XYZ file of N, CA, C and O in Angstrom:
484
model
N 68.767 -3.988 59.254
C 69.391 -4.772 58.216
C 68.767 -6.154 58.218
O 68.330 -6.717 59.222
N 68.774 -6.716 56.793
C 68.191 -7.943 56.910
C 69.316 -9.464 56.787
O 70.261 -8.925 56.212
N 69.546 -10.250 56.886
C 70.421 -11.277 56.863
C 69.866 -12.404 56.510
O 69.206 -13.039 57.333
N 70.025 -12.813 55.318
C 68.870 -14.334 54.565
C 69.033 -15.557 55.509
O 69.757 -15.583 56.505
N 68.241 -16.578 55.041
C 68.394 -17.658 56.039
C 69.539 -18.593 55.983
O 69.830 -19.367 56.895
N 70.140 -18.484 54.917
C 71.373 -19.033 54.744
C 72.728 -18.895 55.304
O 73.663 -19.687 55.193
N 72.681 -17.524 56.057
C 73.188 -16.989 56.957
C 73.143 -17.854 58.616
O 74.210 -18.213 59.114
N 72.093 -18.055 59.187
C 71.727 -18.719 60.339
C 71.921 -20.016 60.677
O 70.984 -20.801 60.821
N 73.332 -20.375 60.850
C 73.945 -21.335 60.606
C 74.128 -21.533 62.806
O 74.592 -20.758 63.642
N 73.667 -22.551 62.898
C 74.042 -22.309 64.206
C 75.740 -22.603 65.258
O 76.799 -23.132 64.918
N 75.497 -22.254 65.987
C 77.366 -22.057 66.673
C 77.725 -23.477 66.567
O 77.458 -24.279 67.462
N 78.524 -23.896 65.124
C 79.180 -24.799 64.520
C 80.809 -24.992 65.310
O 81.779 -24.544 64.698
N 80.930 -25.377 66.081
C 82.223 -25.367 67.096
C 82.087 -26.741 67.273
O 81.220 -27.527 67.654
N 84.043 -26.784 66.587
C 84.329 -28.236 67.188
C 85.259 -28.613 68.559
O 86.373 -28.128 68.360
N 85.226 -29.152 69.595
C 86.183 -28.669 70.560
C 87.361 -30.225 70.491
O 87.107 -31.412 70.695
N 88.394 -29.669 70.193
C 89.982 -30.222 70.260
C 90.254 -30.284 71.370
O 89.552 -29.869 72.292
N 91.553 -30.930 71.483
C 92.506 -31.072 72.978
C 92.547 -29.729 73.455
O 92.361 -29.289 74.590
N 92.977 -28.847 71.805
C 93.852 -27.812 72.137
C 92.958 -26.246 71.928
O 93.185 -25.145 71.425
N 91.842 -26.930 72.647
C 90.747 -25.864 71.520
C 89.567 -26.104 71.010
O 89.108 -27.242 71.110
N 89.058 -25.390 70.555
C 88.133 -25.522 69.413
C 88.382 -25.061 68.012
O 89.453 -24.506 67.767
N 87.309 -25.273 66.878
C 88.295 -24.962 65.471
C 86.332 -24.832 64.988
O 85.360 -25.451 65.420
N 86.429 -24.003 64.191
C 85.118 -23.343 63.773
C 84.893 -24.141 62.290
O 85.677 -24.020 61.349
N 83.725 -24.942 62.264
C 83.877 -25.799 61.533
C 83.403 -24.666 59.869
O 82.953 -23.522 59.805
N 83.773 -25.662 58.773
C 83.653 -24.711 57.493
C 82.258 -24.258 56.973
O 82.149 -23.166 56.415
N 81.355 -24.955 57.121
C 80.021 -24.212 56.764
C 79.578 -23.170 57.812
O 78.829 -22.273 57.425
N 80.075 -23.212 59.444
C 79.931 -21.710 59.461
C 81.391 -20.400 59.251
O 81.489 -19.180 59.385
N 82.168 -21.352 58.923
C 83.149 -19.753 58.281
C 82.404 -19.521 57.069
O 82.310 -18.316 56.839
N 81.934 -20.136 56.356
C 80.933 -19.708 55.261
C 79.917 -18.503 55.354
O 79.684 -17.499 54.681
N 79.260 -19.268 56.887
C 78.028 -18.164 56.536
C 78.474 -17.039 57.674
O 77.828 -15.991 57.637
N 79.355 -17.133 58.526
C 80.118 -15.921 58.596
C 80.685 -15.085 57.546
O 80.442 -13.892 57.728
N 81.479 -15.390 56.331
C 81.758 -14.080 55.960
C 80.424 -13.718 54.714
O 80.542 -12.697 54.038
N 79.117 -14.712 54.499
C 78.288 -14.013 54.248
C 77.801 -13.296 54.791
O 77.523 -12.196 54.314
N 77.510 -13.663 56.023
C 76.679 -12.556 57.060
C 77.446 -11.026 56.818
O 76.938 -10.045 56.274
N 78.941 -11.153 57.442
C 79.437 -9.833 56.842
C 79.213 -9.580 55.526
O 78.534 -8.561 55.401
N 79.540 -10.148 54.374
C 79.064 -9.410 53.241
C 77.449 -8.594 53.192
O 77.273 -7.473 52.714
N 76.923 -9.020 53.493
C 75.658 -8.440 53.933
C 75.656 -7.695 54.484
O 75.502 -6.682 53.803
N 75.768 -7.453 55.713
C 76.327 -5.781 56.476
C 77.427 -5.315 55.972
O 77.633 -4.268 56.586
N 78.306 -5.486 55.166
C 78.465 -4.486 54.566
C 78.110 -3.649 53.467
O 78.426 -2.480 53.245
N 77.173 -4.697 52.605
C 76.178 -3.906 52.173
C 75.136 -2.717 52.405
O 74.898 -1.595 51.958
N 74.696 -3.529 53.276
C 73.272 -2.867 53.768
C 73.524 -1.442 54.956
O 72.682 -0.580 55.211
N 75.106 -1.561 55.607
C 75.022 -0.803 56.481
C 75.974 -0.045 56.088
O 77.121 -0.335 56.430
N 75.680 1.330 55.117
C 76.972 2.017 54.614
C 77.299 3.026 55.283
O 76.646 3.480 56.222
N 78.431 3.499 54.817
C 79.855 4.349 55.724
C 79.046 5.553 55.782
O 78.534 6.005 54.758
N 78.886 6.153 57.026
C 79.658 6.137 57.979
C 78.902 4.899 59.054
O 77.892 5.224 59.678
N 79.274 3.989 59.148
C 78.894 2.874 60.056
C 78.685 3.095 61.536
O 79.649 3.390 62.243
N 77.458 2.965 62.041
C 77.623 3.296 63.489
C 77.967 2.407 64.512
O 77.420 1.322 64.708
N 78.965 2.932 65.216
C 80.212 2.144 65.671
C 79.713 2.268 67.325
O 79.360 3.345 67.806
N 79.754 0.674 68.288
C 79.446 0.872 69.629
C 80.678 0.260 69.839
O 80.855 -0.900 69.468
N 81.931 1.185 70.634
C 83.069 0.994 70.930
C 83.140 0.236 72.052
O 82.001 0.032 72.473
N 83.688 -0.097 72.491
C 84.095 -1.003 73.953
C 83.488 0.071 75.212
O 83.947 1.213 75.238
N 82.281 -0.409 76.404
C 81.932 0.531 77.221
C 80.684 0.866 76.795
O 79.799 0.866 77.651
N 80.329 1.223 75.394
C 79.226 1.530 74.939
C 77.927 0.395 74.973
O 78.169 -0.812 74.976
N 76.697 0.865 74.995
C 75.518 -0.076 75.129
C 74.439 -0.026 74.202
O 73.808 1.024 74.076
N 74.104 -1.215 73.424
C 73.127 -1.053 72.493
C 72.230 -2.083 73.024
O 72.435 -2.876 73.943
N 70.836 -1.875 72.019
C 69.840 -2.716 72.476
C 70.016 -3.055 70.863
O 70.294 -2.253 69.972
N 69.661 -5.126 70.697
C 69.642 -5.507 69.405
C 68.162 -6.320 69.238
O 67.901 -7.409 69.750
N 67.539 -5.753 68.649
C 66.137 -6.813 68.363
C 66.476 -7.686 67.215
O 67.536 -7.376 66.672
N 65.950 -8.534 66.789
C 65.827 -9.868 66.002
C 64.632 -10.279 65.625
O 63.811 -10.614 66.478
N 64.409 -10.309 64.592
C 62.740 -11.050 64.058
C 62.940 -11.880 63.159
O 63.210 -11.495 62.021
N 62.859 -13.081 63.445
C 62.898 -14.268 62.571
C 61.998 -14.834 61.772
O 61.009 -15.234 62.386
N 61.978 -15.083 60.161
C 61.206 -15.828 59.287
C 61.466 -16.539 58.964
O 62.407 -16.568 58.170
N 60.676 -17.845 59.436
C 61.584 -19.397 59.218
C 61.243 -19.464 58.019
O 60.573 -18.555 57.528
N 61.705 -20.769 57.140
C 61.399 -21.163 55.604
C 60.224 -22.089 56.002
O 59.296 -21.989 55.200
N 60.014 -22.901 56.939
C 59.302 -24.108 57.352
C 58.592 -24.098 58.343
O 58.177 -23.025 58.781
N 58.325 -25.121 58.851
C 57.130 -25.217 60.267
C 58.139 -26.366 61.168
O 57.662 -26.936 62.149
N 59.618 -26.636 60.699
C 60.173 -27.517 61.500
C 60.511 -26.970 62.696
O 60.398 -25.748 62.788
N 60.870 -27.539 63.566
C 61.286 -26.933 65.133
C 62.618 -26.615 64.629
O 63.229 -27.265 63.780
N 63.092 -25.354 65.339
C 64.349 -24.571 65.442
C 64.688 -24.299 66.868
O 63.683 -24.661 67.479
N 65.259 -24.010 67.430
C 65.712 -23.468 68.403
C 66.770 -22.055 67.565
O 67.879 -22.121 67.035
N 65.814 -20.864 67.765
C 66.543 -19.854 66.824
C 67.529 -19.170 67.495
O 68.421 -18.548 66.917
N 67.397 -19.268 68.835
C 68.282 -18.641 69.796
C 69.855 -19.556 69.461
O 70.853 -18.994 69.912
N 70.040 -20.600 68.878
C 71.206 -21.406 68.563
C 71.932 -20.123 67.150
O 73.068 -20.192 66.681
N 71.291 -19.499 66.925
C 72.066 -18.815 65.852
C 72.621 -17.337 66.193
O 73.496 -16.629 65.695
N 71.702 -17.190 67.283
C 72.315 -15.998 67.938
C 73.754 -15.588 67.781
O 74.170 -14.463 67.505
N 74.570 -16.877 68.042
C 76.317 -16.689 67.860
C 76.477 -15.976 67.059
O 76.933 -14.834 67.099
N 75.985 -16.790 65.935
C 76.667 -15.949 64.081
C 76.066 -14.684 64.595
O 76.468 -14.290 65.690
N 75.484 -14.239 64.189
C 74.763 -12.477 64.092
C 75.781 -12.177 64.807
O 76.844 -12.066 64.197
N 75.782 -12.042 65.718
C 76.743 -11.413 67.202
C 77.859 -11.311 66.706
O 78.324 -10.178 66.576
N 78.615 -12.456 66.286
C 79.881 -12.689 65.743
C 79.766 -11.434 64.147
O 80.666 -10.602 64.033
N 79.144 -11.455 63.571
C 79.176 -11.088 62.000
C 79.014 -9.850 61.918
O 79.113 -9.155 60.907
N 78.637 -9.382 63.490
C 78.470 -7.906 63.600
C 79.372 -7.338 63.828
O 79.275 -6.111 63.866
N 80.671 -7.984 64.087
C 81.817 -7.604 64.724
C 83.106 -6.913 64.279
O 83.738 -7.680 63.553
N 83.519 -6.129 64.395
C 85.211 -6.606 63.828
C 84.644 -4.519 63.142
O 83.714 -3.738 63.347
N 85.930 -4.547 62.330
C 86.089 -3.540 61.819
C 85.027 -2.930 60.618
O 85.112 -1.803 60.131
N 84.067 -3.906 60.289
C 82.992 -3.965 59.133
C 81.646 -4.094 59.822
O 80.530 -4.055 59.304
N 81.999 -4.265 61.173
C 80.496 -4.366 61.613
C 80.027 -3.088 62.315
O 80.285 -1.963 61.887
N 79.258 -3.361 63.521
C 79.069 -2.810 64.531
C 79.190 -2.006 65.531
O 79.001 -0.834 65.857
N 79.769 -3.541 66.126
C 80.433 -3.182 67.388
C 81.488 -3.771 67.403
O 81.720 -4.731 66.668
N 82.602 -3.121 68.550
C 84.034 -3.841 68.492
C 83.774 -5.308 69.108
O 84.414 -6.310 68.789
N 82.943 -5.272 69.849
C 82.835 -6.417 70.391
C 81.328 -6.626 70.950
O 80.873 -5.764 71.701
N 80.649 -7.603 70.645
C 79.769 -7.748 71.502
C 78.860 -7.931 73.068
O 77.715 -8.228 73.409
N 79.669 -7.695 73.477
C 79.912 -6.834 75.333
C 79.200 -5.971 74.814
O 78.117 -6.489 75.086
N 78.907 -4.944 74.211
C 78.178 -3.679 73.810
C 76.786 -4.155 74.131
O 76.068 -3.391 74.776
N 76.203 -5.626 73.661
C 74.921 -5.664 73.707
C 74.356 -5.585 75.523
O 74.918 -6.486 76.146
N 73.662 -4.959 76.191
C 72.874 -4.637 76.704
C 71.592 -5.412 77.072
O 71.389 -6.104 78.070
N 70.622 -5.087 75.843
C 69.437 -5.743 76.014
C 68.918 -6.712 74.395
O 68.753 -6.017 73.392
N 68.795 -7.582 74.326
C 68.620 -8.307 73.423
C 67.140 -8.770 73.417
O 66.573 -8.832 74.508
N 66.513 -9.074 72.382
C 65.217 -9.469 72.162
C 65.058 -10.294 70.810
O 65.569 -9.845 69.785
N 64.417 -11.390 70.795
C 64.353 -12.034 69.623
C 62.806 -12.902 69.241
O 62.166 -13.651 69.980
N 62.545 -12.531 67.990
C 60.867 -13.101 68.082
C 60.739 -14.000 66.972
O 61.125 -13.393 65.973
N 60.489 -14.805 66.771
C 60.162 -15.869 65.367
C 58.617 -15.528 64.904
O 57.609 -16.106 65.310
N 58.672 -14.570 64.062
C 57.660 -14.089 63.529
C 56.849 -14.445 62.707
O 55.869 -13.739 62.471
N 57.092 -15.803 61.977
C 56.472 -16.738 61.423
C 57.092 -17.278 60.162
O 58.278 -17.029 59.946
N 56.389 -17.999 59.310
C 57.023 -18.955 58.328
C 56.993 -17.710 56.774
O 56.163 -16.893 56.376
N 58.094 -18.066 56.379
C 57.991 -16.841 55.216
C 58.794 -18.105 54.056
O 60.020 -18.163 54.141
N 58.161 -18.973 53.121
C 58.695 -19.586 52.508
C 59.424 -19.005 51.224
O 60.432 -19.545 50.768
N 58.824 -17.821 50.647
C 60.001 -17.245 49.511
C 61.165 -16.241 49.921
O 61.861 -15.783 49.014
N 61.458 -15.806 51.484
C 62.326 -15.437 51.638
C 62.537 -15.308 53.363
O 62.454 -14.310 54.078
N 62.790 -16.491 53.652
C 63.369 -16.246 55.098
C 64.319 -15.830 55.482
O 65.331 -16.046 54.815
N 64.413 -15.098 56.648
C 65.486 -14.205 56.882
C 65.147 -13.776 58.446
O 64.063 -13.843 59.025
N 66.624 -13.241 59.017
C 66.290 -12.411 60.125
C 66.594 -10.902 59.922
O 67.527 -10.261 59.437
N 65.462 -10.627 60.472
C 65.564 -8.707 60.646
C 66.018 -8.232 61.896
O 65.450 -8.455 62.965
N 67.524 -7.275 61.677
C 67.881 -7.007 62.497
C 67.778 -5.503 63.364
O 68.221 -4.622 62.628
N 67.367 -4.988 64.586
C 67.484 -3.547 64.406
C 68.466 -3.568 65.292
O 68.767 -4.610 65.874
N 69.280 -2.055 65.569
C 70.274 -2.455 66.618
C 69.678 -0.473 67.093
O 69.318 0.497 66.427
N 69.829 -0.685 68.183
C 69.567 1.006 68.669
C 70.564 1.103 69.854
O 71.032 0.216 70.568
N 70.796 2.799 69.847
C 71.439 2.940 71.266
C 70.717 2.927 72.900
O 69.728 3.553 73.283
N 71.370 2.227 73.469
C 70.715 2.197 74.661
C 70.022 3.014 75.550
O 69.162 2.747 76.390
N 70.652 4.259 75.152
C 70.428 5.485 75.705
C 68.766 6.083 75.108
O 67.819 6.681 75.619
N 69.134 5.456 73.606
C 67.763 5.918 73.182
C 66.471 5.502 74.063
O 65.664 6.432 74.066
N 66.108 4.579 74.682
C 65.119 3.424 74.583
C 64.166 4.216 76.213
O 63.165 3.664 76.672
């Protein structure tokens, strides 16, 4: 699945007395990210339940040549994969992770996601 760059909002957390509180441009590109998988990843959705192990690769196309630290966005994906529309129930499932910044793609940056079972690999 692919996820545009508008999506890659990095872990936007504000921390309170009582907490933290998820600031609004990434509840934004959280429930884009889900809208997007739920697009792209239709029913019957393959589901890694609690216990289960996947491997998730990542290939990143920046818009620019500015410095990123892309591993800061890791959260969202993880997070957007989640819940009853995503993935996995939880991200504990991930296993082995890999992520590559594959170069500058100015008319459509995005990250490409694959997710496989662990067992496969």
């Amino acid at each position: 699945m692919t996820l545009p760059w508008e999506c890659m909002v990095p872990d936007n957390r504000r921390f309170l007395s009582k907490g933290h509180v998820l600031t609004p441009r990434y509840r934004k590109a959280m429930e884009l990210c889900a809208l997007h998988v739920i697009q792209q990843v239709k029913p019957p959705r393959p589901r890694y339940p609690k216990g289960s192990l996947c491997s998730v690769e990542l290939t990143y196309y920046v818009p620019d040549r500015r410095r990123r630290d892309v591993g800061n966005t890791l959260k969202i994906i993880c997070d957007s994969l989640e819940g009853p529309n995503g993935i996995w129930e939880d991200d504990y499932s991930i296993s082995h992770l890999c992520y590559t910044r594959a170069g500058v793609d100015r008319e459509n940056p995005r990250c490409e996601i694959v997710v496989r079972d662990y067992t496969d690999e």
